[in-house]
Short mmCIF file of C-alpha atoms in Angstrom, two decimals:
data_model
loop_
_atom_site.label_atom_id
_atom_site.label_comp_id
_atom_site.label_asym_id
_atom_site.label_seq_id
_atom_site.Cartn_x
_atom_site.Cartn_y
_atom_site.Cartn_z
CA UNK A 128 4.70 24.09 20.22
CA UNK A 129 2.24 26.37 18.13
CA UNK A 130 0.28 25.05 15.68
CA UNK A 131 2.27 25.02 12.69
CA UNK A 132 0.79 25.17 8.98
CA UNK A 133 -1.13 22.65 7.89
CA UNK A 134 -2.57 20.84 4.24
CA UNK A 135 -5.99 22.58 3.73
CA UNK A 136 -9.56 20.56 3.84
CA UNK A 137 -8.13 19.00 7.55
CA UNK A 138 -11.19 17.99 9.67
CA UNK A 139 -11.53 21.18 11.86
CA UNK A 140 -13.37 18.34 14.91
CA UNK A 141 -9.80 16.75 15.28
CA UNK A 142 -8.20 20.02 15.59
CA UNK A 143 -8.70 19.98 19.40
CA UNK A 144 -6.87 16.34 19.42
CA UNK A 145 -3.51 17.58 17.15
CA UNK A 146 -3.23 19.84 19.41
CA UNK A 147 -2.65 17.83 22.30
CA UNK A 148 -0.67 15.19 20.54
CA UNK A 149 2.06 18.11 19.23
CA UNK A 150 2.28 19.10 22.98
CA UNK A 151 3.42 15.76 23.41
CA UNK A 152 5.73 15.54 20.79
CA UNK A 153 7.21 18.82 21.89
CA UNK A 154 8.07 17.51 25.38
CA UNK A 155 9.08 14.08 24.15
CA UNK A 156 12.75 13.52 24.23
CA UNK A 157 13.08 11.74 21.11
CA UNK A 158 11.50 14.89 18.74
CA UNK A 159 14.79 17.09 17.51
CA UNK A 160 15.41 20.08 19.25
CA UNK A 161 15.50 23.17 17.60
CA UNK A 162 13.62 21.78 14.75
CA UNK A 163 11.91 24.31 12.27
CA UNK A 164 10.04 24.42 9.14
CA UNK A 165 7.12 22.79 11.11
CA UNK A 166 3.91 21.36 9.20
CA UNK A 167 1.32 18.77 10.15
CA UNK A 168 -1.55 16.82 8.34
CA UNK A 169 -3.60 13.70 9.09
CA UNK A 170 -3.83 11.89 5.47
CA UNK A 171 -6.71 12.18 3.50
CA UNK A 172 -8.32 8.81 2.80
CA UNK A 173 -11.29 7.01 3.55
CA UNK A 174 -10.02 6.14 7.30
CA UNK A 175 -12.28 7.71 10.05
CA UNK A 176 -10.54 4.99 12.54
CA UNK A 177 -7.16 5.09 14.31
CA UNK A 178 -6.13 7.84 12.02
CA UNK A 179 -2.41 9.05 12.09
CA UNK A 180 -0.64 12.49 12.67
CA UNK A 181 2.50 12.98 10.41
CA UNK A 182 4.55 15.88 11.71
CA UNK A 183 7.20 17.14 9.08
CA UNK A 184 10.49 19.78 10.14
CA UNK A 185 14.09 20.34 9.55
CA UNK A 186 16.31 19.49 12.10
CA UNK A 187 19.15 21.54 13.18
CA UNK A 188 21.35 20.00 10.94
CA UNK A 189 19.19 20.84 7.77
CA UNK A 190 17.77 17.31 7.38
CA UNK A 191 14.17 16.51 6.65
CA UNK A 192 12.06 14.54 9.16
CA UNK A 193 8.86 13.59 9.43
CA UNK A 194 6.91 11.76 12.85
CA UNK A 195 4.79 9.40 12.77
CA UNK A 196 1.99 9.58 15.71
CA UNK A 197 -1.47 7.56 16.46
CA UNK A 198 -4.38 9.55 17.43
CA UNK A 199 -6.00 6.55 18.99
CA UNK A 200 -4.49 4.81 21.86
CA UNK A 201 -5.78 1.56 20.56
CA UNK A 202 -3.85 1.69 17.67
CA UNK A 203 -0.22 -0.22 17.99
CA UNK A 204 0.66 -0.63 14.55
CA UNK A 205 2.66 2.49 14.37
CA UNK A 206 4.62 1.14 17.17
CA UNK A 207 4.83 -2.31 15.22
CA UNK A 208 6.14 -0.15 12.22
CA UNK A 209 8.83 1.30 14.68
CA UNK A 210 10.15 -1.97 15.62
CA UNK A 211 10.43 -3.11 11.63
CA UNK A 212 11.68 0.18 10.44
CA UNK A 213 14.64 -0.41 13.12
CA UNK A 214 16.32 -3.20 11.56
CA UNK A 215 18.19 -2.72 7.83
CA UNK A 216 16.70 -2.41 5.13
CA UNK A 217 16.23 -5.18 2.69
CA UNK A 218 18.64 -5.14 0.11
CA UNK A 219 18.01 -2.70 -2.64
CA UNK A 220 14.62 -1.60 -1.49
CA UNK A 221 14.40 2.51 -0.74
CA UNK A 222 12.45 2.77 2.27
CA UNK A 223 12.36 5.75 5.56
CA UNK A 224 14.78 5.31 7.94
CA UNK A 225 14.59 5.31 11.83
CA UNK A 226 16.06 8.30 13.14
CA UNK A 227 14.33 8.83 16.76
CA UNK A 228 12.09 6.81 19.12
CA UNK A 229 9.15 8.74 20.49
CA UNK A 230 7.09 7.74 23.20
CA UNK A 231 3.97 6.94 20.78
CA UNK A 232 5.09 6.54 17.50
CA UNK A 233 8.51 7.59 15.93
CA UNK A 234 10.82 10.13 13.53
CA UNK A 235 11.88 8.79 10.40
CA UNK A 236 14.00 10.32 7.40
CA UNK A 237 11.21 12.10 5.28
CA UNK A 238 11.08 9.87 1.55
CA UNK A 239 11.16 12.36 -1.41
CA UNK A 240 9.01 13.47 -3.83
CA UNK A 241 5.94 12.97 -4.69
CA UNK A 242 2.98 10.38 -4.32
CA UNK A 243 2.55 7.50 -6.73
CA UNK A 244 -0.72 8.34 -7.55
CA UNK A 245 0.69 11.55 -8.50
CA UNK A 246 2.49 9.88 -11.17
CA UNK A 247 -0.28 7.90 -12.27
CA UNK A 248 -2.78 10.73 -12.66
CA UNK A 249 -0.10 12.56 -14.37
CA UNK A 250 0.16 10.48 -17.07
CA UNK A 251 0.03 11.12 -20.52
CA UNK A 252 0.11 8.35 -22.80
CA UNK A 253 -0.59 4.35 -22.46
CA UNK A 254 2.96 3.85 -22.51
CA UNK A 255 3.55 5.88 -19.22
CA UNK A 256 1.37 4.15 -17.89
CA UNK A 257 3.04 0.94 -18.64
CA UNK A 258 6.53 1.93 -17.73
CA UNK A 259 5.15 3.18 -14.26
CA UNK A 260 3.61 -0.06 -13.56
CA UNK A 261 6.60 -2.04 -14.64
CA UNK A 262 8.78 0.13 -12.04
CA UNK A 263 6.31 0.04 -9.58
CA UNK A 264 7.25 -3.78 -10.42
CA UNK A 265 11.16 -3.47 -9.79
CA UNK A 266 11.05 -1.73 -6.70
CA UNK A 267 9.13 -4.52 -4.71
CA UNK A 268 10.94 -7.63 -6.71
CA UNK A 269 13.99 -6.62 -3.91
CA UNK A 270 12.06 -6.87 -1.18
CA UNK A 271 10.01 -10.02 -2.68
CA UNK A 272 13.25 -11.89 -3.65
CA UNK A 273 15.58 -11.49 -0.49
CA UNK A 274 16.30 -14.21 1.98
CA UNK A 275 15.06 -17.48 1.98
CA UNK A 276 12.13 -16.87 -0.63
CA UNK A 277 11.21 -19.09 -3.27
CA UNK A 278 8.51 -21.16 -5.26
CA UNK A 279 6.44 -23.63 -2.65
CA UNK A 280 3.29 -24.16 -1.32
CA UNK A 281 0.89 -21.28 -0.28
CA UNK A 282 -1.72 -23.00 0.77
CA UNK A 283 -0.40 -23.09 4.81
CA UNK A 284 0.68 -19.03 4.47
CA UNK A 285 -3.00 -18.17 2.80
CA UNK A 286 -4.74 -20.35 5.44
CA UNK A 287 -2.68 -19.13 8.63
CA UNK A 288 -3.46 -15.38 7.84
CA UNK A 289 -7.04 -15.97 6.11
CA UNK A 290 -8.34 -19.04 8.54
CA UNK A 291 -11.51 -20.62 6.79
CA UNK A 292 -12.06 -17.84 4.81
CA UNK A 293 -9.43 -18.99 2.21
CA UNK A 294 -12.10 -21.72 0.74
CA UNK A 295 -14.45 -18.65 -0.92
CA UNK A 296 -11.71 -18.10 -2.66
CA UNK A 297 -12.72 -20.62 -5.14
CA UNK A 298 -10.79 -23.67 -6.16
CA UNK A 299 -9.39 -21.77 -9.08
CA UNK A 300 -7.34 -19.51 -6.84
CA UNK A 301 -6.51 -22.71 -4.30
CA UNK A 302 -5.14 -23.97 -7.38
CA UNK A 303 -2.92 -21.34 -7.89
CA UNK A 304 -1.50 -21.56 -4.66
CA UNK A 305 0.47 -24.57 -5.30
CA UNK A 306 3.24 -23.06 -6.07
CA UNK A 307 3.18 -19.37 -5.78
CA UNK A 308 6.12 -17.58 -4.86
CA UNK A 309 6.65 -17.26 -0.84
CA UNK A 310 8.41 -14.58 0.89
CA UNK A 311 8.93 -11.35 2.74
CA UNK A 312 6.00 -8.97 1.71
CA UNK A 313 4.83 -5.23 2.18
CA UNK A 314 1.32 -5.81 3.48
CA UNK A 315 -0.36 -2.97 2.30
CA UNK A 316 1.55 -1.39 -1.24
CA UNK A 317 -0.70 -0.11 -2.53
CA UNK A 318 -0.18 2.74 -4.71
CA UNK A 319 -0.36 5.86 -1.95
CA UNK A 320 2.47 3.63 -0.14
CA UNK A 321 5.16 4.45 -2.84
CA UNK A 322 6.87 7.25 -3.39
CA UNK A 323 8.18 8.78 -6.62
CA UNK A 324 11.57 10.68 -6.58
CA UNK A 325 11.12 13.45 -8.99
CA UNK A 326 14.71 14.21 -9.12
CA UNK A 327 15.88 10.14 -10.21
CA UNK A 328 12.73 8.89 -11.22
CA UNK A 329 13.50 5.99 -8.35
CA UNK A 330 10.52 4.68 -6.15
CA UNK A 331 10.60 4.57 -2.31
CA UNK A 332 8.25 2.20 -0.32
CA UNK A 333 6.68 3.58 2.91
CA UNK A 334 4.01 2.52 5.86
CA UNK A 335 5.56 -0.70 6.49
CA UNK A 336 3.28 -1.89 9.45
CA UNK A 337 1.77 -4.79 7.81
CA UNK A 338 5.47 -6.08 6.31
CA UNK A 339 5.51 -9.94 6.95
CA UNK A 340 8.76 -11.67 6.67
CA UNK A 341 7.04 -15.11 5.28
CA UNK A 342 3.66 -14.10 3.29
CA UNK A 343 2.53 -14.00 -0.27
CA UNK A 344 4.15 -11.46 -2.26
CA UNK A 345 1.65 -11.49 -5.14
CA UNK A 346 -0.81 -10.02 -2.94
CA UNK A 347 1.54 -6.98 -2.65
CA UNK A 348 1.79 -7.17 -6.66
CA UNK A 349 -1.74 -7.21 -6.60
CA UNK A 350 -2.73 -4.38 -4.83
CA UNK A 351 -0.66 -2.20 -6.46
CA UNK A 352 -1.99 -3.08 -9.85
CA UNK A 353 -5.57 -3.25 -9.11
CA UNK A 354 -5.60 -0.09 -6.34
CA UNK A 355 -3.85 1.74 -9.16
CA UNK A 356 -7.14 1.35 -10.85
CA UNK A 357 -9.08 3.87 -8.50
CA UNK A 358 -6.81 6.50 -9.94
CA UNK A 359 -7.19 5.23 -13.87
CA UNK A 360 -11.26 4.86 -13.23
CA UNK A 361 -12.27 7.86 -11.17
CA UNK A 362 -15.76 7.79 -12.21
CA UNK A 363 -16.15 4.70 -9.63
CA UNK A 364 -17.12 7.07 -6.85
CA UNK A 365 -20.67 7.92 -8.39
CA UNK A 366 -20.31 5.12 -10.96
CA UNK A 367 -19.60 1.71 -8.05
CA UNK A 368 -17.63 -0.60 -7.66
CA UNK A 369 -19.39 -3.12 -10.32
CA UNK A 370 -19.23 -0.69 -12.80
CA UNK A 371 -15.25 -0.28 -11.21
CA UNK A 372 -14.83 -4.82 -11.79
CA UNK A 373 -16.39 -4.32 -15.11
CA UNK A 374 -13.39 -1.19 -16.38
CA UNK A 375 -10.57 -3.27 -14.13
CA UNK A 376 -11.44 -7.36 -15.95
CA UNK A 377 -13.24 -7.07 -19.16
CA UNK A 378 -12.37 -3.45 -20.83
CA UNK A 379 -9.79 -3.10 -23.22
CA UNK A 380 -7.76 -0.07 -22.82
CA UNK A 381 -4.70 1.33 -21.56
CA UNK A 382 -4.95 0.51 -17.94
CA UNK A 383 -5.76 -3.25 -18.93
CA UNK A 384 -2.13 -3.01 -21.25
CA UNK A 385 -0.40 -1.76 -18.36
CA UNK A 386 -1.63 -4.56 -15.85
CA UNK A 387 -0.89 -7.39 -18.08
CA UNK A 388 2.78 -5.92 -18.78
CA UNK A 389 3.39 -5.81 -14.90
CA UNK A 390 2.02 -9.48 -14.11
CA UNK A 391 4.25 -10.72 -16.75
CA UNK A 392 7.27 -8.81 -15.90
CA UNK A 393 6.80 -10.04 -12.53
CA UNK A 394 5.95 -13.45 -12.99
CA UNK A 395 9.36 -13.63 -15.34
CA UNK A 396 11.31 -12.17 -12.72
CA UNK A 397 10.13 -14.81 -9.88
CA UNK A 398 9.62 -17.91 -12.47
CA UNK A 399 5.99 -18.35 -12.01
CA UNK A 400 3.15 -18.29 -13.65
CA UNK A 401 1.76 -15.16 -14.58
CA UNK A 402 -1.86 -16.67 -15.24
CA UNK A 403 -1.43 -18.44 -11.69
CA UNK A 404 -0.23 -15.08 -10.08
CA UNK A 405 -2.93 -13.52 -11.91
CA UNK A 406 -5.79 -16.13 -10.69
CA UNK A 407 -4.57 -15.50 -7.28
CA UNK A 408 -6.55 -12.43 -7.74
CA UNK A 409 -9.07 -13.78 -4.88
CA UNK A 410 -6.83 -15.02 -2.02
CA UNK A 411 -5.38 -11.04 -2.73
CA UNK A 412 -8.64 -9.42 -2.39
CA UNK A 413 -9.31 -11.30 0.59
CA UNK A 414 -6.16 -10.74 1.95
CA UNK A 415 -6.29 -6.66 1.94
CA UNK A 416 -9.69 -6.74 2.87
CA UNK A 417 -9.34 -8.56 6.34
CA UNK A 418 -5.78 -7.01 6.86
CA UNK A 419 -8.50 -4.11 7.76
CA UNK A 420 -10.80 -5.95 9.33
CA UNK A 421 -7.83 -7.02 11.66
CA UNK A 422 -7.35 -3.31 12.51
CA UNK A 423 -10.93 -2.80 14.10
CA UNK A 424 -11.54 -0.49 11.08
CA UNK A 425 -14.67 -0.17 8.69
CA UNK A 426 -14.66 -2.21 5.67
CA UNK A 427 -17.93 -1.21 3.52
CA UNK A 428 -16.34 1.47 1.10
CA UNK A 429 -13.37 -1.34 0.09
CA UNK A 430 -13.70 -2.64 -3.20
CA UNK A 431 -11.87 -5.58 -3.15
CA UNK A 432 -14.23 -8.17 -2.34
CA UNK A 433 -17.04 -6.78 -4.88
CA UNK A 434 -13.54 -7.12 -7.33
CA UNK A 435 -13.39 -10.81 -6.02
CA UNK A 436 -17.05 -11.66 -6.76
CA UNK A 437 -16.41 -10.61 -10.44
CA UNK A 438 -14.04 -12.35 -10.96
CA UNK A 439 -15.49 -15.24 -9.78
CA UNK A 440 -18.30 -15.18 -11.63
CA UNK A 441 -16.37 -14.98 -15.25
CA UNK A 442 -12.72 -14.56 -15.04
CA UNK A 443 -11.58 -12.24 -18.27
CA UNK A 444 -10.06 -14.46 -20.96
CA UNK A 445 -6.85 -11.99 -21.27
CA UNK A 446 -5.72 -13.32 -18.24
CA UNK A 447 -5.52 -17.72 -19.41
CA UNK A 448 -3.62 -16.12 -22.31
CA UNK A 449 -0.86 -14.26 -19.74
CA UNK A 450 1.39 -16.98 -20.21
CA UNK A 451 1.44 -16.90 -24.06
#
Protein backbone atom coordinates (compact mmCIF):
# COMPACT_ATOMS: atom_id res chain seq x y z
CA UNK A 1 0.00 0.00 0.00
CA UNK A 2 1.55 3.53 -0.87
CA UNK A 3 1.28 6.15 1.30
CA UNK A 4 -1.87 7.72 0.60
CA UNK A 5 -2.68 11.58 1.29
CA UNK A 6 -2.67 12.70 4.44
CA UNK A 7 -4.15 15.95 6.88
CA UNK A 8 -1.20 18.45 6.83
CA UNK A 9 0.90 19.48 10.21
CA UNK A 10 1.27 15.26 10.81
CA UNK A 11 4.41 14.63 12.95
CA UNK A 12 6.95 13.81 10.13
CA UNK A 13 9.03 11.33 13.34
CA UNK A 14 5.93 8.92 13.18
CA UNK A 15 6.00 8.81 9.53
CA UNK A 16 8.43 5.83 9.60
CA UNK A 17 5.76 3.96 12.07
CA UNK A 18 2.40 4.64 9.59
CA UNK A 19 4.18 3.23 7.33
CA UNK A 20 4.60 -0.03 8.75
CA UNK A 21 1.21 -0.19 10.33
CA UNK A 22 -0.58 0.44 6.57
CA UNK A 23 1.62 -2.56 5.41
CA UNK A 24 -0.19 -4.36 7.89
CA UNK A 25 -3.45 -3.30 7.19
CA UNK A 26 -2.86 -4.02 3.55
CA UNK A 27 -2.09 -7.71 4.18
CA UNK A 28 -4.71 -8.08 6.88
CA UNK A 29 -7.69 -10.01 5.77
CA UNK A 30 -10.24 -8.03 7.37
CA UNK A 31 -9.21 -4.45 5.35
CA UNK A 32 -11.63 -4.34 1.99
CA UNK A 33 -10.14 -5.28 -1.05
CA UNK A 34 -10.03 -3.08 -3.78
CA UNK A 35 -10.60 -0.19 -1.58
CA UNK A 36 -9.75 3.39 -2.97
CA UNK A 37 -9.95 6.92 -2.10
CA UNK A 38 -7.22 6.19 0.55
CA UNK A 39 -6.28 8.89 3.33
CA UNK A 40 -4.68 8.60 6.75
CA UNK A 41 -4.12 10.93 9.84
CA UNK A 42 -3.22 10.40 13.50
CA UNK A 43 -5.62 13.06 15.40
CA UNK A 44 -4.37 16.14 16.50
CA UNK A 45 -4.68 16.56 20.26
CA UNK A 46 -2.61 16.82 23.14
CA UNK A 47 -1.87 12.84 23.19
CA UNK A 48 1.89 12.00 22.64
CA UNK A 49 0.95 8.36 24.19
CA UNK A 50 -0.65 5.32 22.53
CA UNK A 51 -1.73 7.52 19.73
CA UNK A 52 -4.13 6.05 17.01
CA UNK A 53 -3.98 5.68 13.12
CA UNK A 54 -7.44 6.24 11.41
CA UNK A 55 -7.31 4.99 7.85
CA UNK A 56 -10.33 6.31 5.68
CA UNK A 57 -11.37 4.60 1.82
CA UNK A 58 -14.26 3.58 -0.24
CA UNK A 59 -14.89 0.15 -0.57
CA UNK A 60 -15.77 -1.52 -3.71
CA UNK A 61 -19.21 -1.08 -3.17
CA UNK A 62 -18.96 2.82 -2.84
CA UNK A 63 -19.31 2.85 0.98
CA UNK A 64 -17.21 4.92 3.31
CA UNK A 65 -14.92 3.26 5.88
CA UNK A 66 -12.65 4.27 8.13
CA UNK A 67 -9.94 1.80 10.45
CA UNK A 68 -9.17 2.21 13.51
CA UNK A 69 -5.38 1.10 14.43
CA UNK A 70 -3.01 1.53 17.72
CA UNK A 71 0.44 2.61 17.16
CA UNK A 72 1.48 1.24 20.49
CA UNK A 73 1.27 -2.35 21.25
CA UNK A 74 0.43 -1.55 24.80
CA UNK A 75 -2.56 0.02 23.98
CA UNK A 76 -5.85 -2.47 24.09
CA UNK A 77 -8.51 -0.10 24.24
CA UNK A 78 -9.06 -0.03 20.57
CA UNK A 79 -9.53 -3.66 20.78
CA UNK A 80 -11.94 -3.06 23.88
CA UNK A 81 -13.82 -0.57 21.51
CA UNK A 82 -14.05 -3.50 18.91
CA UNK A 83 -15.69 -5.79 21.22
CA UNK A 84 -18.45 -2.88 22.32
CA UNK A 85 -18.91 -1.56 18.87
CA UNK A 86 -19.94 -5.36 17.97
CA UNK A 87 -23.04 -5.59 19.82
CA UNK A 88 -26.32 -3.20 18.75
CA UNK A 89 -26.52 -0.14 19.25
CA UNK A 90 -28.44 1.37 22.06
CA UNK A 91 -31.67 2.43 21.10
CA UNK A 92 -31.82 5.70 19.32
CA UNK A 93 -28.21 6.61 19.76
CA UNK A 94 -26.22 7.22 16.13
CA UNK A 95 -23.01 5.66 16.60
CA UNK A 96 -20.13 3.75 13.81
CA UNK A 97 -20.87 0.50 13.03
CA UNK A 98 -18.61 -2.69 12.92
CA UNK A 99 -18.01 -3.66 9.54
CA UNK A 100 -14.55 -5.75 9.64
CA UNK A 101 -12.26 -7.24 12.32
CA UNK A 102 -8.59 -6.50 11.82
CA UNK A 103 -5.90 -8.08 13.49
CA UNK A 104 -5.08 -4.81 15.69
CA UNK A 105 -7.85 -2.68 15.72
CA UNK A 106 -10.96 -2.67 13.34
CA UNK A 107 -13.14 -1.04 10.18
CA UNK A 108 -16.10 0.73 11.06
CA UNK A 109 -18.82 2.69 8.90
CA UNK A 110 -17.20 6.26 8.63
CA UNK A 111 -19.88 8.85 10.87
CA UNK A 112 -20.68 11.98 8.74
CA UNK A 113 -19.95 15.32 8.81
CA UNK A 114 -18.23 17.34 10.64
CA UNK A 115 -16.65 17.70 14.24
CA UNK A 116 -18.61 19.15 17.13
CA UNK A 117 -16.26 21.59 17.86
CA UNK A 118 -16.73 22.60 14.40
CA UNK A 119 -20.13 23.56 15.24
CA UNK A 120 -19.29 25.23 18.28
CA UNK A 121 -16.59 27.50 16.85
CA UNK A 122 -18.94 28.19 14.12
CA UNK A 123 -21.32 29.76 16.01
CA UNK A 124 -22.85 32.91 15.66
CA UNK A 125 -25.10 34.03 18.21
CA UNK A 126 -25.76 32.98 22.09
CA UNK A 127 -28.69 31.22 20.99
CA UNK A 128 -26.67 28.74 18.75
CA UNK A 129 -24.88 28.16 21.19
CA UNK A 130 -27.68 27.14 23.39
CA UNK A 131 -29.52 25.01 20.92
CA UNK A 132 -26.17 23.08 20.24
CA UNK A 133 -25.73 22.33 23.78
CA UNK A 134 -29.29 21.30 24.30
CA UNK A 135 -28.81 18.69 21.27
CA UNK A 136 -25.61 17.75 22.32
CA UNK A 137 -28.12 16.97 25.37
CA UNK A 138 -30.67 14.70 23.35
CA UNK A 139 -28.32 12.63 21.70
CA UNK A 140 -26.74 11.09 24.95
CA UNK A 141 -30.28 11.07 27.04
CA UNK A 142 -30.77 7.57 24.66
CA UNK A 143 -27.90 6.11 25.60
CA UNK A 144 -28.23 7.47 29.39
CA UNK A 145 -31.89 6.26 29.70
CA UNK A 146 -31.83 2.62 28.17
CA UNK A 147 -32.00 -0.54 30.17
CA UNK A 148 -32.18 -0.84 33.65
CA UNK A 149 -31.12 2.89 34.51
CA UNK A 150 -32.61 4.92 37.04
CA UNK A 151 -32.31 7.30 40.17
CA UNK A 152 -30.19 5.39 43.17
CA UNK A 153 -27.23 5.60 44.97
CA UNK A 154 -23.83 6.62 43.38
CA UNK A 155 -21.85 6.50 46.01
CA UNK A 156 -20.72 2.46 45.32
CA UNK A 157 -20.32 3.35 41.22
CA UNK A 158 -18.10 6.71 42.15
CA UNK A 159 -16.10 4.70 44.74
CA UNK A 160 -15.53 1.39 42.59
CA UNK A 161 -14.07 3.45 39.60
CA UNK A 162 -12.45 6.41 41.79
CA UNK A 163 -11.21 4.13 44.99
CA UNK A 164 -10.27 6.65 47.88
CA UNK A 165 -9.95 9.33 45.72
CA UNK A 166 -13.76 9.98 45.73
CA UNK A 167 -13.45 11.71 49.42
CA UNK A 168 -11.47 15.05 47.78
CA UNK A 169 -14.33 15.39 46.16
CA UNK A 170 -15.76 17.25 48.99
CA UNK A 171 -18.85 16.37 50.93
CA UNK A 172 -20.84 18.69 48.75
CA UNK A 173 -20.42 16.48 45.72
CA UNK A 174 -20.80 13.07 48.10
CA UNK A 175 -23.95 14.68 48.78
CA UNK A 176 -25.02 14.79 45.47
CA UNK A 177 -24.44 11.36 44.89
CA UNK A 178 -27.34 10.15 46.76
CA UNK A 179 -29.37 9.92 44.23
CA UNK A 180 -27.88 10.71 40.93
CA UNK A 181 -29.03 9.05 37.99
CA UNK A 182 -27.15 5.51 37.27
CA UNK A 183 -26.65 3.96 34.01
CA UNK A 184 -24.93 3.05 30.80
CA UNK A 185 -22.42 5.93 30.00
CA UNK A 186 -19.98 7.10 27.13
CA UNK A 187 -16.77 7.49 29.13
CA UNK A 188 -15.13 10.05 27.37
CA UNK A 189 -17.97 12.56 25.29
CA UNK A 190 -16.49 15.04 25.19
CA UNK A 191 -17.08 17.41 22.51
CA UNK A 192 -14.37 16.03 19.65
CA UNK A 193 -16.34 12.58 20.33
CA UNK A 194 -19.58 13.82 18.54
CA UNK A 195 -20.22 14.25 15.31
CA UNK A 196 -22.44 16.77 13.51
CA UNK A 197 -24.36 15.68 10.32
CA UNK A 198 -24.36 18.67 8.14
CA UNK A 199 -26.91 17.31 5.90
CA UNK A 200 -29.82 16.57 9.08
CA UNK A 201 -28.37 18.54 11.64
CA UNK A 202 -28.42 14.99 13.77
CA UNK A 203 -25.40 14.17 16.15
CA UNK A 204 -23.43 10.86 16.02
CA UNK A 205 -21.37 9.64 19.09
CA UNK A 206 -17.94 8.03 18.38
CA UNK A 207 -14.68 6.51 20.35
CA UNK A 208 -16.64 4.38 22.54
CA UNK A 209 -13.71 2.63 24.46
CA UNK A 210 -14.43 3.92 27.80
CA UNK A 211 -18.53 3.11 27.41
CA UNK A 212 -19.55 1.49 30.83
CA UNK A 213 -22.80 -0.26 30.97
CA UNK A 214 -23.42 0.76 34.88
CA UNK A 215 -21.55 4.30 35.55
CA UNK A 216 -22.56 7.85 36.12
CA UNK A 217 -24.00 9.46 33.23
CA UNK A 218 -23.64 13.04 34.50
CA UNK A 219 -20.06 12.73 34.15
CA UNK A 220 -20.65 12.23 30.38
CA UNK A 221 -23.07 15.43 30.63
CA UNK A 222 -20.34 17.02 32.21
CA UNK A 223 -17.64 16.76 30.02
CA UNK A 224 -19.36 17.76 27.23
CA UNK A 225 -20.47 21.00 28.77
CA UNK A 226 -17.38 22.00 30.45
CA UNK A 227 -14.76 20.55 27.50
CA UNK A 228 -16.99 22.60 25.23
CA UNK A 229 -15.51 25.45 27.10
CA UNK A 230 -11.89 25.07 25.57
CA UNK A 231 -13.50 25.94 22.29
CA UNK A 232 -15.76 29.07 23.78
CA UNK A 233 -12.42 30.34 25.87
CA UNK A 234 -9.49 29.89 23.52
CA UNK A 235 -7.40 32.38 25.17
CA UNK A 236 -6.78 29.55 27.99
CA UNK A 237 -3.72 28.31 26.15
CA UNK A 238 -1.53 31.49 27.01
CA UNK A 239 -4.15 32.72 29.49
CA UNK A 240 -4.31 29.01 32.10
CA UNK A 241 -6.41 27.13 33.30
CA UNK A 242 -7.37 29.50 36.46
CA UNK A 243 -7.99 32.18 34.32
CA UNK A 244 -10.05 29.09 32.13
CA UNK A 245 -12.26 28.14 36.05
CA UNK A 246 -12.67 31.80 36.45
CA UNK A 247 -14.58 32.32 32.38
CA UNK A 248 -16.25 28.55 32.91
CA UNK A 249 -17.97 29.37 37.05
CA UNK A 250 -18.23 32.99 37.73
CA UNK A 251 -18.54 34.98 34.18
CA UNK A 252 -21.69 35.88 32.85
CA UNK A 253 -21.98 35.42 29.23
CA UNK A 254 -23.17 33.31 26.57
CA UNK A 255 -21.31 30.16 27.23
CA UNK A 256 -22.52 30.35 31.02
CA UNK A 257 -26.48 30.66 29.32
CA UNK A 258 -25.82 27.77 27.30
CA UNK A 259 -24.49 25.47 30.23
CA UNK A 260 -27.24 26.23 32.55
CA UNK A 261 -29.93 25.51 29.65
CA UNK A 262 -28.27 21.98 29.11
CA UNK A 263 -28.06 20.96 32.96
CA UNK A 264 -31.62 21.80 33.22
CA UNK A 265 -32.83 20.20 30.15
CA UNK A 266 -31.07 17.25 31.30
CA UNK A 267 -31.85 17.10 34.74
CA UNK A 268 -35.79 17.43 33.53
CA UNK A 269 -35.38 14.72 31.23
CA UNK A 270 -33.85 12.16 33.99
CA UNK A 271 -35.93 13.73 37.12
CA UNK A 272 -33.05 14.92 39.08
CA UNK A 273 -31.72 17.64 40.35
CA UNK A 274 -30.08 19.92 38.19
CA UNK A 275 -28.18 21.75 41.17
CA UNK A 276 -27.21 18.09 42.40
CA UNK A 277 -26.10 17.09 38.78
CA UNK A 278 -24.47 20.32 38.66
CA UNK A 279 -22.52 19.91 42.19
CA UNK A 280 -21.40 16.65 40.92
CA UNK A 281 -19.06 18.80 39.06
CA UNK A 282 -16.06 17.20 41.23
CA UNK A 283 -16.67 13.41 41.23
CA UNK A 284 -16.78 14.42 37.06
CA UNK A 285 -13.54 16.09 37.01
CA UNK A 286 -12.06 13.39 38.85
CA UNK A 287 -13.57 10.92 36.90
CA UNK A 288 -12.05 12.11 33.30
CA UNK A 289 -8.96 12.89 34.82
CA UNK A 290 -8.00 9.31 36.12
CA UNK A 291 -9.91 7.63 33.15
CA UNK A 292 -6.33 8.94 31.70
CA UNK A 293 -4.36 8.19 34.29
CA UNK A 294 -5.76 4.56 33.83
CA UNK A 295 -4.39 4.63 30.25
CA UNK A 296 -0.61 5.10 31.28
CA UNK A 297 -0.96 8.56 29.62
CA UNK A 298 0.26 12.12 30.82
CA UNK A 299 -2.07 14.09 32.79
CA UNK A 300 -0.37 17.70 33.44
CA UNK A 301 -1.97 19.73 30.45
CA UNK A 302 -5.77 18.43 31.72
CA UNK A 303 -7.74 20.99 33.19
CA UNK A 304 -10.14 19.29 35.03
CA UNK A 305 -8.78 19.00 38.34
CA UNK A 306 -7.51 22.83 38.45
CA UNK A 307 -11.64 23.16 37.34
CA UNK A 308 -12.32 20.99 40.52
CA UNK A 309 -10.20 23.09 42.92
CA UNK A 310 -12.32 26.17 41.88
CA UNK A 311 -15.02 25.02 42.42
CA UNK A 312 -14.27 23.92 45.60
CA UNK A 313 -13.09 26.81 46.86
CA UNK A 314 -16.46 29.00 46.02
CA UNK A 315 -19.00 27.23 44.03
CA UNK A 316 -20.81 30.06 41.60
CA UNK A 317 -24.20 31.00 43.06
CA UNK A 318 -25.97 30.44 39.45
CA UNK A 319 -25.67 27.00 40.00
CA UNK A 320 -27.98 26.69 43.91
CA UNK A 321 -30.44 28.68 41.80
CA UNK A 322 -30.53 25.73 38.79
CA UNK A 323 -33.46 24.34 40.26
CA UNK A 324 -35.55 27.57 40.35
Amino acid sequence: MSMPATAPGTDRNMIPTVEQALVRLRADSGWPPNARDLAWWIPDSARKQRQRLFVSCLASDGAALVAKVPLDAADTMVDREREILRGPAPAGVRRPTLVHDLERGFVMTWVPDRDFPEALTAVESADDLRKLLEQAVDAMLPLHTGGAAGLGDGRAVAHGYLGDLIETAGDAALEALTPTWIGPMHGDLGPWNIRWNSADGRLSLIDWEDYQQTGLPVVDLLNTVLTSALLIYPDYRTRGHDWLGEQILHSDGPFRSAARSALRRYAHATGQSAVSAARLLPIACLWLHRRVEKQGRLTGHLFYLPLMRAFQRAEPRWIGELDD
